[in-house]
CSV table of C-alpha atoms in Angstrom, one decimal:
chain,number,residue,atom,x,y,z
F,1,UNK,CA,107.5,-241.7,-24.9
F,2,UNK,CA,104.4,-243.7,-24.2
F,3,UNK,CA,103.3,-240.5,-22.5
F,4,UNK,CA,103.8,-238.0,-25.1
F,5,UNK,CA,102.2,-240.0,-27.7
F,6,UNK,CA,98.8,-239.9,-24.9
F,7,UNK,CA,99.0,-236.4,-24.6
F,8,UNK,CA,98.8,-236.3,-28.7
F,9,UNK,CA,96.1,-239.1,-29.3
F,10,UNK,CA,93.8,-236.9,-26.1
F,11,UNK,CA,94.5,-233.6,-28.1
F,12,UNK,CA,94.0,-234.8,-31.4
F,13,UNK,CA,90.7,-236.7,-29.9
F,14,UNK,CA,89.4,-233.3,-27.8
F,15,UNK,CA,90.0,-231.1,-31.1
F,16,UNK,CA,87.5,-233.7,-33.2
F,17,UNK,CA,85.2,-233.3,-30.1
F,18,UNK,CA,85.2,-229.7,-29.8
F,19,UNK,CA,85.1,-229.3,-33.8
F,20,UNK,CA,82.0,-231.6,-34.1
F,21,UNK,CA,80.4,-229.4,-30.5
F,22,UNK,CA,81.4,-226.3,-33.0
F,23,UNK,CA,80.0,-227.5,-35.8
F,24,UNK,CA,76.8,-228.6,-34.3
F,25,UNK,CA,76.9,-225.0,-32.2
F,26,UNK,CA,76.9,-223.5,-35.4
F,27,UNK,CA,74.7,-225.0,-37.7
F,28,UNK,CA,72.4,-226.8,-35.8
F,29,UNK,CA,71.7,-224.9,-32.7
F,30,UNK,CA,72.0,-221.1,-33.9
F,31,UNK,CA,71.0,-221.6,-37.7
F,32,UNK,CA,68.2,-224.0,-36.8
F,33,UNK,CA,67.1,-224.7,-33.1
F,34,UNK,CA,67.8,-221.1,-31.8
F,35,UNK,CA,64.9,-219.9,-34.7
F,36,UNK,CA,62.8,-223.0,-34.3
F,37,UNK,CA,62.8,-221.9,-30.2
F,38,UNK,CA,61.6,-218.2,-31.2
F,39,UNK,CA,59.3,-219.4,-33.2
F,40,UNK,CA,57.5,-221.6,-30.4
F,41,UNK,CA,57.9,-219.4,-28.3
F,42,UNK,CA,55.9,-216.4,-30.2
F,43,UNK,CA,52.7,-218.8,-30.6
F,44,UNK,CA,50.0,-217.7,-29.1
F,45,UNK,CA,48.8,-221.4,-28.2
F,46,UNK,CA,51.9,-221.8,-26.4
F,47,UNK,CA,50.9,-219.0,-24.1
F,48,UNK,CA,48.3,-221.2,-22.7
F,49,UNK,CA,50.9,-224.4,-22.5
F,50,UNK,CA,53.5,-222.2,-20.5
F,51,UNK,CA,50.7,-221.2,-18.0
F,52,UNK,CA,49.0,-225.1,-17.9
F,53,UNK,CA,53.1,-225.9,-17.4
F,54,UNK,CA,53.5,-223.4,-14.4
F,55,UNK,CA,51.0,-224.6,-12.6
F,56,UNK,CA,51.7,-228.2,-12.5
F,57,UNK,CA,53.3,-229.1,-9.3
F,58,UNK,CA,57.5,-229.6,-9.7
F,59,UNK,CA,57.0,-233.7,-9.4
F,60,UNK,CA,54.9,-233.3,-12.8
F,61,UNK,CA,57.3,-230.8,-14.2
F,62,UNK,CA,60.3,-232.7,-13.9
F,63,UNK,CA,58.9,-236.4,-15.3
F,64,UNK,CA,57.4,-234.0,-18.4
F,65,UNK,CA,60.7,-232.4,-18.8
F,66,UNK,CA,62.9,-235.2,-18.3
F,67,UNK,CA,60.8,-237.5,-20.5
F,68,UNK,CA,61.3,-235.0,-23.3
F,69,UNK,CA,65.0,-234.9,-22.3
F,70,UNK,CA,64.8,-238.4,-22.5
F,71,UNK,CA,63.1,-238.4,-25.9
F,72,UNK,CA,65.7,-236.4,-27.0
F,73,UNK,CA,69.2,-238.3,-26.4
F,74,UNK,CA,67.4,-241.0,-27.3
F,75,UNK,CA,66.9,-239.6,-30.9
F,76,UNK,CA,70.5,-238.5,-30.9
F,77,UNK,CA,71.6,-242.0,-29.8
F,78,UNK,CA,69.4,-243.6,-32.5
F,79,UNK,CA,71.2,-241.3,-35.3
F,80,UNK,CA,74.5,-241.8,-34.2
F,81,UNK,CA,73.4,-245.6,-34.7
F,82,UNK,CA,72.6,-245.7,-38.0
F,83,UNK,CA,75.4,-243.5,-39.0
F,84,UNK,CA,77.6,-245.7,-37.4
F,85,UNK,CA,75.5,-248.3,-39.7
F,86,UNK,CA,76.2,-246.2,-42.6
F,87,UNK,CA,72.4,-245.1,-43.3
F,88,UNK,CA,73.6,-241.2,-43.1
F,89,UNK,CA,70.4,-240.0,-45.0
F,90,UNK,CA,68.1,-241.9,-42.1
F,91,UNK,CA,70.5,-240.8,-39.5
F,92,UNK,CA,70.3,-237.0,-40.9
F,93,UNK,CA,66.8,-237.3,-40.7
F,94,UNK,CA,66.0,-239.0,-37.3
F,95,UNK,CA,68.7,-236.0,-36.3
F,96,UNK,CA,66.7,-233.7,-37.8
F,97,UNK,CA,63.7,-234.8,-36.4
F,98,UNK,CA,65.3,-234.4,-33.2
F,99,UNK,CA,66.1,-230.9,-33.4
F,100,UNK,CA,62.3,-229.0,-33.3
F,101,UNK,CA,61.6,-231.9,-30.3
F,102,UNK,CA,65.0,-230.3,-28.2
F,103,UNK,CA,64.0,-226.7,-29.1
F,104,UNK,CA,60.8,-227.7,-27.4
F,105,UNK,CA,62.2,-229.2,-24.2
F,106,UNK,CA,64.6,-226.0,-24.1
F,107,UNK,CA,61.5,-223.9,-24.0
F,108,UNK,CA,60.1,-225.7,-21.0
F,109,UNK,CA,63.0,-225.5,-19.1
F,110,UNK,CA,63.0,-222.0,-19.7
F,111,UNK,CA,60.3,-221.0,-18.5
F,112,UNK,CA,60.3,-223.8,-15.6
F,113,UNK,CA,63.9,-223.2,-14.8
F,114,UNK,CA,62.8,-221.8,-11.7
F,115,UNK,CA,60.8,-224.8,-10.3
F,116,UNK,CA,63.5,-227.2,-12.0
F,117,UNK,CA,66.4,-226.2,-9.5
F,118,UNK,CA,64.0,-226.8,-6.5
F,119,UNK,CA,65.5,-229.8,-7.2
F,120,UNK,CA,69.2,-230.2,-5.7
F,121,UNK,CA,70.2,-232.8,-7.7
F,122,UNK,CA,69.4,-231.0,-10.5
F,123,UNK,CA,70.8,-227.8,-9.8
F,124,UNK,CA,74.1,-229.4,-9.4
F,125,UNK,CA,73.6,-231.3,-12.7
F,126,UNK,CA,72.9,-228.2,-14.5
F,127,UNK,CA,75.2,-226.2,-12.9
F,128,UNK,CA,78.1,-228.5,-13.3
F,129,UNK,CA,77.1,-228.9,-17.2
F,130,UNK,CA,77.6,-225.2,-17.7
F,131,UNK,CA,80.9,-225.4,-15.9
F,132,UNK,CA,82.0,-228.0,-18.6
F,133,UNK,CA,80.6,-225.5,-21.2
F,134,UNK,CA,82.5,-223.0,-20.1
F,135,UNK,CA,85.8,-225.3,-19.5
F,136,UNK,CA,85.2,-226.2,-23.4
F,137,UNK,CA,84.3,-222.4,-24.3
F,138,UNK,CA,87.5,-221.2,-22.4
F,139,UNK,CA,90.1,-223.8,-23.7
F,140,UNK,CA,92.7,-223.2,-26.4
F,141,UNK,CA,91.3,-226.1,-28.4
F,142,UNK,CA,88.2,-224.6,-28.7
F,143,UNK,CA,89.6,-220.8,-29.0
F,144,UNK,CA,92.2,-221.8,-32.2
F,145,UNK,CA,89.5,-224.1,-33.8
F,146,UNK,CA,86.7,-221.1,-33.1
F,147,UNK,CA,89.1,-218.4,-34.6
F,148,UNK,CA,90.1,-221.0,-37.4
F,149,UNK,CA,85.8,-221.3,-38.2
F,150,UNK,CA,85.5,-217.9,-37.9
F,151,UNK,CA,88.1,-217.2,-40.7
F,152,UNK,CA,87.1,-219.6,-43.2
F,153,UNK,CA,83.5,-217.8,-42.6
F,154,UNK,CA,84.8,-214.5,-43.8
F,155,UNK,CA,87.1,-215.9,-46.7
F,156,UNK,CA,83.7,-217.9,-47.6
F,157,UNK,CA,82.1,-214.5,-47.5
F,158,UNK,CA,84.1,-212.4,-49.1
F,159,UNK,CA,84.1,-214.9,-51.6
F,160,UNK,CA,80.5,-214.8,-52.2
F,161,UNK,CA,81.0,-211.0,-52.0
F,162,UNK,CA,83.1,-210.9,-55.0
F,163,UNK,CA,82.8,-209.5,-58.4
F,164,UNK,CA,82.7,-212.9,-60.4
F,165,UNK,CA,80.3,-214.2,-58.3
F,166,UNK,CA,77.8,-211.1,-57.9
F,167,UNK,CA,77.9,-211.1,-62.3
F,168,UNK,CA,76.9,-214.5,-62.2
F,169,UNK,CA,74.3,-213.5,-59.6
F,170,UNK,CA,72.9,-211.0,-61.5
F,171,UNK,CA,72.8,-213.2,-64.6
F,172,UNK,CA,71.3,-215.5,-62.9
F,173,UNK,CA,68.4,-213.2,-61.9
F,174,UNK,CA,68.4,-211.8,-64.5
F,175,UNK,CA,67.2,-214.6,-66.6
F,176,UNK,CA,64.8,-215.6,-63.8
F,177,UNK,CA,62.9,-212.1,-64.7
């Protein structure tokens, strides 16, 4: 008994932590970050960073990157606080605030990922963080809450598609002009 209500209370806890890495997969990494990350990357100035960066020695790459790693979580840690403090508007924003600052960081290890791995330590970190990715990406928690996300999207679509709401669209520009 005491084991079957465990195995509900760990799903029911792993389907809220899969649904919040969703959420924030969706909205915040490839509706925000992802962009933010192409735009910093196609700046010219950068160009000059991402050389300055390859030529520091992989000592003085990995305290930059792991500082603004650092500086990162810490944000995130911050925002969970106040939410949990119930300031959401202050936590929203320090989150926010955190999200061109982790596009950033992502860019460096990009294009550092090479002299990053030099690192064993490292390497294992990172490449044991992908294989959690992938456990997550590959489990049927993630796959039924995925395909569940995916068909709310196209209802919400189709629902913007519609006749109603393309009339009041067009009324709406309409008036505009």
């Amino acid at each position: 008994m005491f084991k079957n209500l465990y195995l509900k209370v760990i799903n029911a806890l792993l389907t809220v932590l899969v649904f919040i890495y969703l959420v924030l997969e969706e909205l915040v990494w490839e509706r925000i970050a992802e962009p933010i990350y192409g735009f910093i990357h196609g700046l010219k100035i950068l160009q000059k960073l991402e050389i300055l960066i390859l030529r520091l020695n992989r000592y003085a790459l990995l305290t930059c990157f792991l500082a603004l790693f650092a500086a990162v979580e810490l944000l995130g840690v911050i925002s969970i606080g106040l939410l949990a403090e119930g300031q959401v508007l202050l936590a929203t924003v320090v989150y926010a605030g955190k999200i061109p600052i982790a596009a950033f960081t992502f860019w460096v290890f990009r294009i550092a990922q090479d002299k990053l791995m030099t690192f064993a330590w490292f390497k294992f970190c990172y490449e044991w963080l992908l294989a959690q990715i992938l456990k997550i990406k590959t489990s049927a928690i993630y796959v039924n809450i995925k395909i569940k996300i995916v068909s709310v999207k196209s209802w919400f679509k189709s629902l913007l598609a519609s006749e109603p709401v393309q009339r009041i669209k067009s009324a709406l520009r309409f008036k505009q002009s």
